[in-house]
Each structure stands twice: as structure tokens, then as C-alpha cells.
PDB file of C-alpha atoms and ligand atoms in Angstrom:
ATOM      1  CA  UNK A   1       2.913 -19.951   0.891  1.00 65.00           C
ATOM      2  CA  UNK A   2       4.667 -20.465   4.361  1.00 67.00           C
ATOM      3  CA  UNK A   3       3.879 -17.618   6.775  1.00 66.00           C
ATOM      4  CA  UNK A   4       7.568 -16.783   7.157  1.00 67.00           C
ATOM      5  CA  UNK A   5       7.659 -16.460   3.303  1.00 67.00           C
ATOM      6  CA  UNK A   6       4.760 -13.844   3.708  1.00 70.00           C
ATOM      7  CA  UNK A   7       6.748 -11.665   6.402  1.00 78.00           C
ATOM      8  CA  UNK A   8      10.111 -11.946   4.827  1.00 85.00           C
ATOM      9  CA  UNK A   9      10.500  -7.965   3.563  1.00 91.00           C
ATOM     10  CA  UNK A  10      14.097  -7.517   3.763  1.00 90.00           C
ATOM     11  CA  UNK A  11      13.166  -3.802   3.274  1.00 92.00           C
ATOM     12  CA  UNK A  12      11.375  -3.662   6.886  1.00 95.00           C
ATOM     13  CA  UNK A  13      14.394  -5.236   8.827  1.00 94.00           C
ATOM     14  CA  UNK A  14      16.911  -2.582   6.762  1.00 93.00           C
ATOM     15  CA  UNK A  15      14.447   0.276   8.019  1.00 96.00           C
ATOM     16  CA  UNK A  16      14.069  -0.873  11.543  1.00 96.00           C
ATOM     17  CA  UNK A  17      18.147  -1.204  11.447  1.00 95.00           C
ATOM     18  CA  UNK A  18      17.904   2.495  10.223  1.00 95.00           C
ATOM     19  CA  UNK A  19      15.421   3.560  13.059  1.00 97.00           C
ATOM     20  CA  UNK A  20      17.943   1.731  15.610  1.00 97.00           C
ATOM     21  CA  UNK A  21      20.879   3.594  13.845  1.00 96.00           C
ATOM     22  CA  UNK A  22      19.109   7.145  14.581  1.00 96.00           C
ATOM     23  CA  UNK A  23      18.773   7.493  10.489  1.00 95.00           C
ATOM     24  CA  UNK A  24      16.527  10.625  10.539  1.00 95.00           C
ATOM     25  CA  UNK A  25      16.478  11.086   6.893  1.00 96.00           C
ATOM     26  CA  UNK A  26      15.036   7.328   6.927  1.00 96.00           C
ATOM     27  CA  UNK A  27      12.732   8.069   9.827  1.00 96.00           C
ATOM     28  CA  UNK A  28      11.322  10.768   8.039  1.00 96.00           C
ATOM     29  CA  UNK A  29      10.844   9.253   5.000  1.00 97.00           C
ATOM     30  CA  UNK A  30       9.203   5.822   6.017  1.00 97.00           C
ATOM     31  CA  UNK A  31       9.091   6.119  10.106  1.00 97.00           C
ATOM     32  CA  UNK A  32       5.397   6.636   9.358  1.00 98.00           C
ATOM     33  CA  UNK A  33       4.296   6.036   5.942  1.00 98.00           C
ATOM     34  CA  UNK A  34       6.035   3.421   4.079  1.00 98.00           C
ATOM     35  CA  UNK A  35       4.950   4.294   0.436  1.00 97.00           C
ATOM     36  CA  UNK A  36       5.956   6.353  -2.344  1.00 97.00           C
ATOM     37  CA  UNK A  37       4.477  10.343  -2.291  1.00 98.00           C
ATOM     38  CA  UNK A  38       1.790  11.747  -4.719  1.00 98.00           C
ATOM     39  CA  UNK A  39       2.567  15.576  -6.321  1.00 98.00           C
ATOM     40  CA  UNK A  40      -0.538  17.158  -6.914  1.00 98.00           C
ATOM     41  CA  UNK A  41       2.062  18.910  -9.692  1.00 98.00           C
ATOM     42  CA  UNK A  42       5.318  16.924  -9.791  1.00 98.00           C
ATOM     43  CA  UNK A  43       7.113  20.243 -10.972  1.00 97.00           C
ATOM     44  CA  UNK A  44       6.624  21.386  -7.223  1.00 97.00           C
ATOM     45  CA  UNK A  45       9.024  18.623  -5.761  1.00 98.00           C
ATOM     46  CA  UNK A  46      12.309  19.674  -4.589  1.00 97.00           C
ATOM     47  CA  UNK A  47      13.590  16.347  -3.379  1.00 95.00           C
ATOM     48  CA  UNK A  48      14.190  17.149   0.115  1.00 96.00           C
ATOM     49  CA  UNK A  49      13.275  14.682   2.700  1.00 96.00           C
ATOM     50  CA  UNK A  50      10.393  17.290   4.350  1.00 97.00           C
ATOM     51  CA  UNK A  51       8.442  17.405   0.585  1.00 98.00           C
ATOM     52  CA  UNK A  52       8.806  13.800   0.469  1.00 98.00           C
ATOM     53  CA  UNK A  53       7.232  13.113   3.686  1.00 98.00           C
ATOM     54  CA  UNK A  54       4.626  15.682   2.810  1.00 98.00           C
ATOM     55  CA  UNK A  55       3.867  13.680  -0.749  1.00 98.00           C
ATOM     56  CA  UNK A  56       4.031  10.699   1.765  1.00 98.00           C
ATOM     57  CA  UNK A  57       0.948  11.667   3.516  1.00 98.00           C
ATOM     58  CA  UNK A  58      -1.295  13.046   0.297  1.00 98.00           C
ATOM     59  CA  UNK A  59      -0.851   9.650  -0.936  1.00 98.00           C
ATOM     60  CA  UNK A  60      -2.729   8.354   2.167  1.00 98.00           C
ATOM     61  CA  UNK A  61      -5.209  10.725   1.895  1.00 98.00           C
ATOM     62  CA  UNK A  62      -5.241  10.460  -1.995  1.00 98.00           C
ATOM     63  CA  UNK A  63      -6.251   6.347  -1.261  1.00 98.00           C
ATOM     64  CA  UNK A  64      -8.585   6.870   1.439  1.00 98.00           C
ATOM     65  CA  UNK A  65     -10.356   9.838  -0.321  1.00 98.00           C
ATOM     66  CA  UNK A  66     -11.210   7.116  -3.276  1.00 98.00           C
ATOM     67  CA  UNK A  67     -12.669   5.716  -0.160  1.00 98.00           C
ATOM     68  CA  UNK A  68     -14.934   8.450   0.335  1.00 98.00           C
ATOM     69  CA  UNK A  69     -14.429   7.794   4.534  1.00 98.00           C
ATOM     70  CA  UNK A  70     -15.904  10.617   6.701  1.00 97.00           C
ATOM     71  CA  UNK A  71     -16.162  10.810  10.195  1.00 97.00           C
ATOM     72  CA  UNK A  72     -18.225   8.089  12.173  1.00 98.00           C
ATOM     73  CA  UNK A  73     -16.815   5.235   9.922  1.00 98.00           C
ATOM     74  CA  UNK A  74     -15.539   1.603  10.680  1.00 98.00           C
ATOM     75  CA  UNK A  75     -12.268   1.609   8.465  1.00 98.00           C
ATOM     76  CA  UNK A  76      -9.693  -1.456   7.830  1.00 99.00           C
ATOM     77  CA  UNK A  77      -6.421  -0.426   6.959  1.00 99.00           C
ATOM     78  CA  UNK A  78      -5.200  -4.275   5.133  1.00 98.00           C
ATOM     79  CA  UNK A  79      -1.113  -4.244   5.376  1.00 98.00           C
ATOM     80  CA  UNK A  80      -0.799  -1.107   7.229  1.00 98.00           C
ATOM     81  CA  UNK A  81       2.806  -0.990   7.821  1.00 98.00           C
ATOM     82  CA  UNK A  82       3.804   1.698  10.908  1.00 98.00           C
ATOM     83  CA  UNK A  83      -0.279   2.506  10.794  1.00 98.00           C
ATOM     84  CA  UNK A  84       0.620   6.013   8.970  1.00 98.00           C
ATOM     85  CA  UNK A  85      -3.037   5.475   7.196  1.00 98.00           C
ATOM     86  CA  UNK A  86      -4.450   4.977  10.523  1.00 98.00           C
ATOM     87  CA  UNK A  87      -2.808   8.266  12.023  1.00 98.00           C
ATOM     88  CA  UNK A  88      -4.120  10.238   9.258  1.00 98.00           C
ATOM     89  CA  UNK A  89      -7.631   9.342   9.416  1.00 98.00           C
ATOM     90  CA  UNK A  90      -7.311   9.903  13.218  1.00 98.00           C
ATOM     91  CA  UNK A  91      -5.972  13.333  12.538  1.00 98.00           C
ATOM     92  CA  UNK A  92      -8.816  13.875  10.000  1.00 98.00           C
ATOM     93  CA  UNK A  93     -12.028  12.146  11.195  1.00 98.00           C
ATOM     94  CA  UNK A  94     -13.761  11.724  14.681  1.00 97.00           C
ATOM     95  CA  UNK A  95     -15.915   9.109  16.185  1.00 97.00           C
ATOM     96  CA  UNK A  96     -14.055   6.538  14.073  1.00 98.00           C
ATOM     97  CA  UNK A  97     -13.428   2.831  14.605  1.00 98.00           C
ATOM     98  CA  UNK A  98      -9.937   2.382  12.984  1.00 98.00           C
ATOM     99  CA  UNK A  99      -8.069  -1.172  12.527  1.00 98.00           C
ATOM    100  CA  UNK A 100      -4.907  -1.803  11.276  1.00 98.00           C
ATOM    101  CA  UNK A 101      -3.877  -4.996  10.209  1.00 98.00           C
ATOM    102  CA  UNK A 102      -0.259  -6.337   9.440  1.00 98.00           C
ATOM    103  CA  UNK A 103       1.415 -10.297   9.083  1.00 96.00           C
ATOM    104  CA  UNK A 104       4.095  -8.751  10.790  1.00 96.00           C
ATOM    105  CA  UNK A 105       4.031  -8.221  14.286  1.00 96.00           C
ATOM    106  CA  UNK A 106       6.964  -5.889  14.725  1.00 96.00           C
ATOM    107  CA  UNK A 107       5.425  -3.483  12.507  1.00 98.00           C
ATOM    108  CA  UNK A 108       2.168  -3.766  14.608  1.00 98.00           C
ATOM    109  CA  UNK A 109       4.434  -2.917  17.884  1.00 98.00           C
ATOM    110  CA  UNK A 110       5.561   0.527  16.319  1.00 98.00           C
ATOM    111  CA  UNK A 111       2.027   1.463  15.129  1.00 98.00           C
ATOM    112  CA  UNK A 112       0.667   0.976  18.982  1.00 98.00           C
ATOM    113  CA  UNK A 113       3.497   3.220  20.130  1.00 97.00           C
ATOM    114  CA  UNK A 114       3.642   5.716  18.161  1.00 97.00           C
ATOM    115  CA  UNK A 115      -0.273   5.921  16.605  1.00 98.00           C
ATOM    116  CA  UNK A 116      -2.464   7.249  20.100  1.00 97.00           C
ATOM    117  CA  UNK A 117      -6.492   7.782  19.643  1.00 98.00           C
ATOM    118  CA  UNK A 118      -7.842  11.624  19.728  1.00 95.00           C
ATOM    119  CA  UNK A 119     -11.302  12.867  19.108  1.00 85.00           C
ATOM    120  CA  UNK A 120     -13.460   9.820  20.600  1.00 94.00           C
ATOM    121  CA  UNK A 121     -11.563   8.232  17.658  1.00 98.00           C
ATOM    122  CA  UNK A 122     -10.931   4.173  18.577  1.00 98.00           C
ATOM    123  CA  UNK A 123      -7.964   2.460  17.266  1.00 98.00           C
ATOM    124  CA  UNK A 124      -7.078  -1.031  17.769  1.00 98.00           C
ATOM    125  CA  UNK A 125      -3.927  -2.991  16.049  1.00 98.00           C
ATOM    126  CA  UNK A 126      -4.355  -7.042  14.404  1.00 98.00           C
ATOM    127  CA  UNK A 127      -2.030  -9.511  13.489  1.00 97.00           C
ATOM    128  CA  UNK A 128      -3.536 -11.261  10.572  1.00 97.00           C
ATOM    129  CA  UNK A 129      -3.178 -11.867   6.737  1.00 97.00           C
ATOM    130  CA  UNK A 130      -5.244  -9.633   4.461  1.00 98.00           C
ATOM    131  CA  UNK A 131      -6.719 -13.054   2.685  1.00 98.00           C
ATOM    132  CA  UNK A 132      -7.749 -14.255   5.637  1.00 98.00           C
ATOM    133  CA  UNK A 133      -9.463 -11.272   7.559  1.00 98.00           C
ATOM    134  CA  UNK A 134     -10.234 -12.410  10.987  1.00 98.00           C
ATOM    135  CA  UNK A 135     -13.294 -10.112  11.427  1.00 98.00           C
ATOM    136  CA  UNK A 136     -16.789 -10.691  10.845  1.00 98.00           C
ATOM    137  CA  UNK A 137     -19.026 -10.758   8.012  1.00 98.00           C
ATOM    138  CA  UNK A 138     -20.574  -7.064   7.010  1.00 98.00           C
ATOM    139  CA  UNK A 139     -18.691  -5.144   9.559  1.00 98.00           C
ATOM    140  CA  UNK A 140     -16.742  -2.558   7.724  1.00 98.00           C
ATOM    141  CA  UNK A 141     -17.726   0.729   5.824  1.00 98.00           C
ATOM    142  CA  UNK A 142     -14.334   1.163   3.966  1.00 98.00           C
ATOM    143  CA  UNK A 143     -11.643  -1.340   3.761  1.00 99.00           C
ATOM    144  CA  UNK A 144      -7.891   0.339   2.519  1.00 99.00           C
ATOM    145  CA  UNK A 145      -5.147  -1.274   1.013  1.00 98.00           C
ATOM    146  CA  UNK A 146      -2.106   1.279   0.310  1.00 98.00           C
ATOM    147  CA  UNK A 147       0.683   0.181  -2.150  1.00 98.00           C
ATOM    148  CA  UNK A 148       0.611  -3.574  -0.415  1.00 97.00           C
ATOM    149  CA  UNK A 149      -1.692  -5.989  -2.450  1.00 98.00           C
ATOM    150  CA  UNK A 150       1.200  -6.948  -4.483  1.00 95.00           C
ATOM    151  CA  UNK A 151       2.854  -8.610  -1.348  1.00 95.00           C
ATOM    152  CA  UNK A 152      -0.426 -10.481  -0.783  1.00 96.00           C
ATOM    153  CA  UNK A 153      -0.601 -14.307  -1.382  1.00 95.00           C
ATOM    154  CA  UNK A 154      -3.936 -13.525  -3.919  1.00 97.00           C
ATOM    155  CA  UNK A 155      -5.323 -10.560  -4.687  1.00 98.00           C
ATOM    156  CA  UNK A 156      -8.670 -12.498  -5.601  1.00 98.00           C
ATOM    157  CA  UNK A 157      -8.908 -13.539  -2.229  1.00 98.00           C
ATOM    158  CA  UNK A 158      -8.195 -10.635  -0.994  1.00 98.00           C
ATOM    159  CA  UNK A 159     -11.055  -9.001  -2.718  1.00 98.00           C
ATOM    160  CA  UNK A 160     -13.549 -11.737  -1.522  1.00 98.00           C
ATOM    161  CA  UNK A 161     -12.146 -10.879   1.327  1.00 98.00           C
ATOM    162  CA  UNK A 162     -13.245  -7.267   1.373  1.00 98.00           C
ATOM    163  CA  UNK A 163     -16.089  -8.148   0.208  1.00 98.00           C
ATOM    164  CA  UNK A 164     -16.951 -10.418   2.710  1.00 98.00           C
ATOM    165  CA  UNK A 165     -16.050  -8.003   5.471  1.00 98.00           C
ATOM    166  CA  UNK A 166     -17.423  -4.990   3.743  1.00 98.00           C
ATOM    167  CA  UNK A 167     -20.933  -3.652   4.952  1.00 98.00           C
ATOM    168  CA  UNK A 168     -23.406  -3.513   1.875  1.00 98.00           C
ATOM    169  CA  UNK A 169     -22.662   0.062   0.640  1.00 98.00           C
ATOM    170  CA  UNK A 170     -19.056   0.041   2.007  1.00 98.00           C
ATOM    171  CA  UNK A 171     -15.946   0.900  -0.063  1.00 98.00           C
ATOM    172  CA  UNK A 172     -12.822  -0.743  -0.542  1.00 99.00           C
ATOM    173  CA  UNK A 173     -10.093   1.152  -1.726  1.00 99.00           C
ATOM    174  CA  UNK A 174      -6.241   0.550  -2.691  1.00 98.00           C
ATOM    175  CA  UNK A 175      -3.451   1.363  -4.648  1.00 98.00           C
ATOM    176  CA  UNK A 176      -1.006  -0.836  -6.791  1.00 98.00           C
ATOM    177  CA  UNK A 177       1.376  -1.249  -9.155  1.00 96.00           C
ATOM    178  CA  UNK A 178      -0.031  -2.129 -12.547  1.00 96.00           C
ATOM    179  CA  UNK A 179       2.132  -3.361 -15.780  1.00 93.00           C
ATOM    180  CA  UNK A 180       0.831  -3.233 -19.332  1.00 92.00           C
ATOM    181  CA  UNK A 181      -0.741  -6.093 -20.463  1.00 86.00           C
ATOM    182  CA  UNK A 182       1.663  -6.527 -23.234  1.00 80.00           C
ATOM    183  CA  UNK A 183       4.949  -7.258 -20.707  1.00 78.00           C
ATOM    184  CA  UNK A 184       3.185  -9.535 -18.562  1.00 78.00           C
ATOM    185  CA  UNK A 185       4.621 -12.871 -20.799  1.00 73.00           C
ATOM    186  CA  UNK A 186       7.581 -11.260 -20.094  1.00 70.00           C
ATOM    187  CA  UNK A 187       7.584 -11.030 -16.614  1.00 69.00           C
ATOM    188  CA  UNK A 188       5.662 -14.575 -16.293  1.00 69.00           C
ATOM    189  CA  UNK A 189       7.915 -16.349 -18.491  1.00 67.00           C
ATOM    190  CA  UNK A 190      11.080 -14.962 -17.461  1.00 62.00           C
ATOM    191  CA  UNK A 191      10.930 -14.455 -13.615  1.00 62.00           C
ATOM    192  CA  UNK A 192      14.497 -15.569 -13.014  1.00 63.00           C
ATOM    193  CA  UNK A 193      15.613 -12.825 -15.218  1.00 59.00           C
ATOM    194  CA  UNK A 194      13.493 -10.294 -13.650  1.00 59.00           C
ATOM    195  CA  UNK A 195      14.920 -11.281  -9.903  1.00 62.00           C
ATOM    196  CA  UNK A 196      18.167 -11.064 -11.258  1.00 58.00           C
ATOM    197  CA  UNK A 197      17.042  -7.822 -12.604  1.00 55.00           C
ATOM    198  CA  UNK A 198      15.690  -6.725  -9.657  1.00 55.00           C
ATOM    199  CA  UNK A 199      16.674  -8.793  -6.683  1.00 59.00           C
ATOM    200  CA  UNK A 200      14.425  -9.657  -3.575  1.00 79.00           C
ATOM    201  CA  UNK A 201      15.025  -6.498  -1.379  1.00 83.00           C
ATOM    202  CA  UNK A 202      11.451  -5.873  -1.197  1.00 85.00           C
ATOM    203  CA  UNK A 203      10.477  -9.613  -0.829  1.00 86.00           C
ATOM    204  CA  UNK A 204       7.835 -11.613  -2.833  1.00 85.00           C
ATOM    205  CA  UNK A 205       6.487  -8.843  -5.393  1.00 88.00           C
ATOM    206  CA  UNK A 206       3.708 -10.215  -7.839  1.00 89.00           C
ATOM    207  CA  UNK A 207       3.459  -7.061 -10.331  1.00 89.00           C
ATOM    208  CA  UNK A 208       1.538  -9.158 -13.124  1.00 90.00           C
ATOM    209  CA  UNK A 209      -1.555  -8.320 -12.490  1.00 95.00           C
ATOM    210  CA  UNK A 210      -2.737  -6.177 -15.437  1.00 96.00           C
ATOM    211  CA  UNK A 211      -5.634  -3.308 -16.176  1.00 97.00           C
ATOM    212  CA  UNK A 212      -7.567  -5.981 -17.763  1.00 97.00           C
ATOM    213  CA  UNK A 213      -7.117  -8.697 -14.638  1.00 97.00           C
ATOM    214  CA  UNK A 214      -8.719  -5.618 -12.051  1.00 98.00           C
ATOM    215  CA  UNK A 215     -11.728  -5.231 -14.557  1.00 98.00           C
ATOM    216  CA  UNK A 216     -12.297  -8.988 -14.815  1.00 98.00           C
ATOM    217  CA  UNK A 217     -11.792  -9.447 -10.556  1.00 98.00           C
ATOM    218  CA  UNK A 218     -14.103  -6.612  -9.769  1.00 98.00           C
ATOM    219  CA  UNK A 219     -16.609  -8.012 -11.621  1.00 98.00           C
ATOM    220  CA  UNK A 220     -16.306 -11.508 -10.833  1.00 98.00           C
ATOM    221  CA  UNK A 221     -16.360 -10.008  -7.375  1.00 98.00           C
ATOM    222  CA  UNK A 222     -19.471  -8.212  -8.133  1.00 98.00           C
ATOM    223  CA  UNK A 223     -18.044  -4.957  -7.056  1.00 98.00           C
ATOM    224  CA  UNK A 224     -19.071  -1.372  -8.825  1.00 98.00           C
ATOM    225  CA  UNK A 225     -16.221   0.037 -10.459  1.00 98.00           C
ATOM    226  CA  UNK A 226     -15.815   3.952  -8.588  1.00 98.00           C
ATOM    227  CA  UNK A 227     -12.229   5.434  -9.117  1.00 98.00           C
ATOM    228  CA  UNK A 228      -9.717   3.908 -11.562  1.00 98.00           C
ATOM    229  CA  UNK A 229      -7.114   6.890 -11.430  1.00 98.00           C
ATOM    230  CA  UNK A 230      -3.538   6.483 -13.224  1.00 98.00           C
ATOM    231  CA  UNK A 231      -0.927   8.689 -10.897  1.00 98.00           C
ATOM    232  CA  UNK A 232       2.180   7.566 -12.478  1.00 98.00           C
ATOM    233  CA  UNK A 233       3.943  10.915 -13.330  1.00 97.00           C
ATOM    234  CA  UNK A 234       2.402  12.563  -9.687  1.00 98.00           C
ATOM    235  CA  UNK A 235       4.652   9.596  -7.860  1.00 98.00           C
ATOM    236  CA  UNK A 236       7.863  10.005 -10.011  1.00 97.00           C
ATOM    237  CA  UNK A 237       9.523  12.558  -7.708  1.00 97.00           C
ATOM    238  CA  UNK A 238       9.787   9.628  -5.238  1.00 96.00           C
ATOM    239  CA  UNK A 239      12.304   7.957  -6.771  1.00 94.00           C
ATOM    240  CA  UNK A 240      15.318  10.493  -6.708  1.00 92.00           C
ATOM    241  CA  UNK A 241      14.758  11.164  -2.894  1.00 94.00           C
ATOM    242  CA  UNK A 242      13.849   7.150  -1.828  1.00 93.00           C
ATOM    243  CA  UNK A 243      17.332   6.492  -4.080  1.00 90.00           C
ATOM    244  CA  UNK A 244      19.689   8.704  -1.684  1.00 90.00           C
ATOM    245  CA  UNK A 245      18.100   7.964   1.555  1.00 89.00           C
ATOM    246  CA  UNK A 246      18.018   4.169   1.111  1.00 81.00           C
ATOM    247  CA  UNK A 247      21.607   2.327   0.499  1.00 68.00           C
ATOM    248  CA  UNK A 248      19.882  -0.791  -0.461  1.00 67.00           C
ATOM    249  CA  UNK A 249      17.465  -2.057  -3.168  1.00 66.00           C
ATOM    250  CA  UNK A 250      19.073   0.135  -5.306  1.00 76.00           C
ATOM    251  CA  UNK A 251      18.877  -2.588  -8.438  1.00 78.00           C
ATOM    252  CA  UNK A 252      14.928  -3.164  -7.652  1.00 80.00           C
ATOM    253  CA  UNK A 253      13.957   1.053  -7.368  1.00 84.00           C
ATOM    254  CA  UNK A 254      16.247   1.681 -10.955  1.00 85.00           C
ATOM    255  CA  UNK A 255      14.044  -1.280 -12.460  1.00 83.00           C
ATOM    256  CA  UNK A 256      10.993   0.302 -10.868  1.00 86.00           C
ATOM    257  CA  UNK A 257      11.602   3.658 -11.716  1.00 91.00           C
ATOM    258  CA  UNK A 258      12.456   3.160 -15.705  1.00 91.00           C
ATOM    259  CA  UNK A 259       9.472   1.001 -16.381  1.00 91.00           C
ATOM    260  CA  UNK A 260       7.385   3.950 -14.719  1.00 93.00           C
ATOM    261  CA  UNK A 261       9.261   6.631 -16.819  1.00 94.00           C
ATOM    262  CA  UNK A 262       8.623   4.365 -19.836  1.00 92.00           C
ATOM    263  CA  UNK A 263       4.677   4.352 -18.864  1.00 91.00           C
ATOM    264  CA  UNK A 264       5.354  -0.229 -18.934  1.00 92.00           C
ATOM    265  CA  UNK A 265       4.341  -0.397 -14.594  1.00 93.00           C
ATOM    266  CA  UNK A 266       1.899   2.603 -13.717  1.00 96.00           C
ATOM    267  CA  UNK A 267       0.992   3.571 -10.039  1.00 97.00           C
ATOM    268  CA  UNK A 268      -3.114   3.125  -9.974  1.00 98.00           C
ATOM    269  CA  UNK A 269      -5.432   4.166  -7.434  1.00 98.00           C
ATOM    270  CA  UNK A 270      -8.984   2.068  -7.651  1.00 98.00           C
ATOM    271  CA  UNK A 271     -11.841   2.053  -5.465  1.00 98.00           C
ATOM    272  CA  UNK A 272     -14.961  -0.183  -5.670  1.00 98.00           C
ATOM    273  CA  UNK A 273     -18.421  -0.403  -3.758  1.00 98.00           C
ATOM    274  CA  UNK A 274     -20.165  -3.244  -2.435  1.00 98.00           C
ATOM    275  CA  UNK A 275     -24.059  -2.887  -4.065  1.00 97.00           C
TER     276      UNK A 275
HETATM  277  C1  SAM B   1       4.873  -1.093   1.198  1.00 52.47           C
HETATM  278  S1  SAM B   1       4.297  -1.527   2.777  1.00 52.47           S
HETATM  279  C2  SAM B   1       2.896  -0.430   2.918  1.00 52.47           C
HETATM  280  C3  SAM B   1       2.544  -0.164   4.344  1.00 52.47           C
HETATM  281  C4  SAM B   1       1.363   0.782   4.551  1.00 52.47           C
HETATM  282  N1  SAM B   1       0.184   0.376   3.822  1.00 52.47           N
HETATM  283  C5  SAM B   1       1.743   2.172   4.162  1.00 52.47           C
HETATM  284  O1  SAM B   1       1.245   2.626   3.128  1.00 52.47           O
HETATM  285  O2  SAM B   1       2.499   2.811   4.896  1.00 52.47           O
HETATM  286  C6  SAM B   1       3.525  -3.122   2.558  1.00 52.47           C
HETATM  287  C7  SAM B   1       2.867  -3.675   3.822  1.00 52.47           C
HETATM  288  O3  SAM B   1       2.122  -4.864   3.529  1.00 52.47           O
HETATM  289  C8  SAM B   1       2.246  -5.729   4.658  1.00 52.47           C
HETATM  290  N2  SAM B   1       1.873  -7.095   4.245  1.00 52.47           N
HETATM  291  C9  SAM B   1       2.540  -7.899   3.381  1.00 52.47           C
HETATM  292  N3  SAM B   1       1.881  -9.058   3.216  1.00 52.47           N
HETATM  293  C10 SAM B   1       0.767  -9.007   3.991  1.00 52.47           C
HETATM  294  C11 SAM B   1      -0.334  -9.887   4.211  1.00 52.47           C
HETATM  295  N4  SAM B   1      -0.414 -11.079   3.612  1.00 52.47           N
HETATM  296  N5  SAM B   1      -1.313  -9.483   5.054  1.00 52.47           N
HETATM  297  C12 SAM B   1      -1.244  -8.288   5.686  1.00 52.47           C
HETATM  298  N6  SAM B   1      -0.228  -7.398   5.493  1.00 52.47           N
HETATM  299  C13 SAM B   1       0.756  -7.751   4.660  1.00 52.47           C
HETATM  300  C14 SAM B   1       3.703  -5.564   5.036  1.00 52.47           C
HETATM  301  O4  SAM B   1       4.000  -6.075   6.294  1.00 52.47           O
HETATM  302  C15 SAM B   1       3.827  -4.030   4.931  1.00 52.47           C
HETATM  303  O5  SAM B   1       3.390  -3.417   6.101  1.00 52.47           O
END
């Protein structure tokens, strides 16, 4: 896949329109995090842009606590959007070394202006693709991964990847879509249907990758199996609130949020350790 198929997320140029615009239900929303939210009780939402944001945020935390970071850490953040995982861990933590890494540079530009280092925290910014790390073997104690691996060109590589970067010990941690095994001929068989379905606001999508598929890759990988955590109803408040602040990719979010409802794509959080 080309590199300017990789960074084609029609979603990122409509919210940097919306950031130009002065959209401040759209900054607050995704001028930081760029995910959906996590309700520890989904009863509690209220659908206003504040809770959202709030949700925003625990979903970080909810990803990188699977990660079990703590202060004095080397942490990759893999597709890390605006760098909101980056500013939490910097808000958290001290004595960290934190890198974010994004294919797309414009993103990257945002996260150095608006993410700024405290507590002898260090935080540096790569341009890079997540299946091709450009950092060294053994060099990380947690690698991250929030609600992006299904924009990656593999997520096998991806997890060599990790692994490769990973020091022995080290954690890598992410969250994803994942589909029932039993609609994946569907989807496979019938992708022109489900783009027509769904469109290609949110770019190249590969939701096929089943329950099953992240058992067999972690152990190919070789990777101990630490949290496999289904949050579908804690992120179904997100849909009502990302539906009225965002005028476009309404066809792709109804398709998203009725296979949820209907328990056929879950929201998973997983985390793994390198022996
Ligand atoms: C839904 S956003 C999530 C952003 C961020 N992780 C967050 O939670 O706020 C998906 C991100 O994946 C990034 N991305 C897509 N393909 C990538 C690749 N091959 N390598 C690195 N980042 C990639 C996009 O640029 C975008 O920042």
C-alpha cells in the first residue's frame, strides 16, 4: 500500500477544517483525543460535549492502564493522533521517555504544539509507520496502540513489530474494533457492499480481524495473553454525541453504532507481555 493511501483519513482533514473554522464543540471532542469515550457506568452519560471529552480521556487511561506503565517508563504511543495519550501519561507519570508516532505529519505538528514536557518527563514526536518502527531493537517498556491498528497496513507486522521494539518484560497494549467471527465472510466477500454501506470517511478500515485471529497472532507472536477486556456497552454513549458534533461520516458511525448495539463489532481492549 502507497504511503498516500496510508495517510488518506478524510476524517483528519474534516477536523483540522473544523479546528480552522473555530468548531469548539469539535475541538473539544477530538482537539486532543481522537477516539471514542469509555463510561465506567454508561447510565452516567449525559451527552454533552464536557462528559464526552471526560470519557475521551478514561479511555486513554483505560488502554495504557492494560499497560500497567508507571513512572520512569520508555512508552511508544503507535498512531497517536494529536498525542492526547502522550499528554496524559505526562500529566500522570514522571521521569518518563514518551514517543509518539504518526504517518501523518500534520497531526505530528499539533501534538508538538500543543503537548509540552512537565515533571523531568521527555517527549519527542516521529514520523513513521507503526509496521515499520524506526527505533531499535529492545528499547521500549510499553508500546500503545489506541483505537488505530485497524488503519494499519498488517496488524501481524505490527505485532512483530512491538515485539521487536519491546524490552523483554515490556507490554504492548491497544484497543480495536473486533467483529464476530461469524460476519467476517460477510464483510470479506462483500466489501463493495459494505463501502457502499459505509463509505470511506474514515479511510482504509480493515475490521475483519476476529477474537479467534488475536488468539492465533499473539501466540504466533509468542506474546502472554494479560487483558482481553470487552467494553462495548461502556463506549456506546459515544455515538449520540460524535453523531451531532460531526456533519460527516454520518453513513459509516450509523453502521458502526448498530453492529455494536447488536453485540456483531465489539470495542476490545488487549494487552500482552513480551516473556
Ligand atoms: C482514530 S485515530 C487515533 C489517534 C490516537 N491514537 C488517539 O487515540 O487519539 C487513528 C490514528 O492512526 C494513525 N495512523 C494510521 N495509519 C498509521 C500507520 N500506518 N502508522 C502510524 N500511524 C497511523 C492516524 O494518523 C491517526 O492518528
Amino acid at each position: 500500500m502507497s504511503r498516500e493511501a496510508r495517510i488518506n483519513l478524510p476524517y483528519f482533514d474534516e477536523l483540522f477544517k473544523n479546528f480552522q473554522e473555530g468548531k469548539t464543540e469539535v475541538i473539544k471532542c477530538f482537539g486532543n483525543h481522537v477516539h471514542w469515550g469509555y463510561w465506567e457506568d454508561p447510565a452516567t452519560a449525559d451527552g454533552s460535549v464536557e462528559d464526552f471529552e471526560q470519557a475521551a480521556e478514561k479511555l486513554a487511561q483505560k488502554v495504557y492502564l492494560a499497560g500497567q506503565i508507571s513512572s520512569n517508563m520508555r512508552v511508544l504511543d503507535c498512531g497517536c493522533g494529536f498525542g492526547g495519550t502522550i499528554a496524559s501519561l505526562n500529566n500522570h507519570f514522571t521521569d518518563m521517555r514518551l514517543t509518539g508516532l504518526n504517518i501523518d505529519s500534520r497531526q505530528l505538528a499539533r501534538a508538538r504544539e500543543i503537548v509540552q514536557p512537565r515533571d523531568q518527563n521527555h517527549i519527542e514526536f516521529t514520523e513513521g509507520d507503526a509496521c515499520e518502527l524506526p527505533f531499535a531493537d529492545n528499547s521500549f517498556d510499553a508500546v500503545l496502540a489506541v483505537e488505530c491498528i485497524f488503519h494499519f497496513p498488517s496488524r501481524q507486522r505490527f505485532f512483530q513489530e512491538a515485539w521487536r521494539v519491546l524490552k523483554p518484560g515490556g507490554i504492548l497494549a491497544i484497543s480495536d474494533f473486533v467483529p464476530r467471527k461469524i460476519v467476517i465472510p460477510i464483510t470479506k466477500t462483500a466489501p463493495k457492499l459494505v463501502k457502499k454501506l459505509g463509505g470511506s470517511y474514515y479511510g482504509r478500515v480493515d475490521l475483519n480481524f476476529s477474537l479467534a485471529d488475536y488468539h492465533k497472532l499473539s501466540r504466533y507472536i509468542g506474546f502472554k495473553s494479560l487483558v482481553e477486556e470487552d467494553i462495548t456497552a461502556n463506549t456506546l454513549p459515544t455515538y449520540p454525541v460524535v453523531g451531532r458534533v460531526q456533519n460527516k461520516g454520518e453513513k459509516e458511525l450509523t453502521l458502526a453504532e448498530w453492529t455494536s448495539r447488536w453485540g456483531i463489532l465489539r470495542y476490545f481492549i488487549f494487552s500482552y507481555q513480551k516473556p
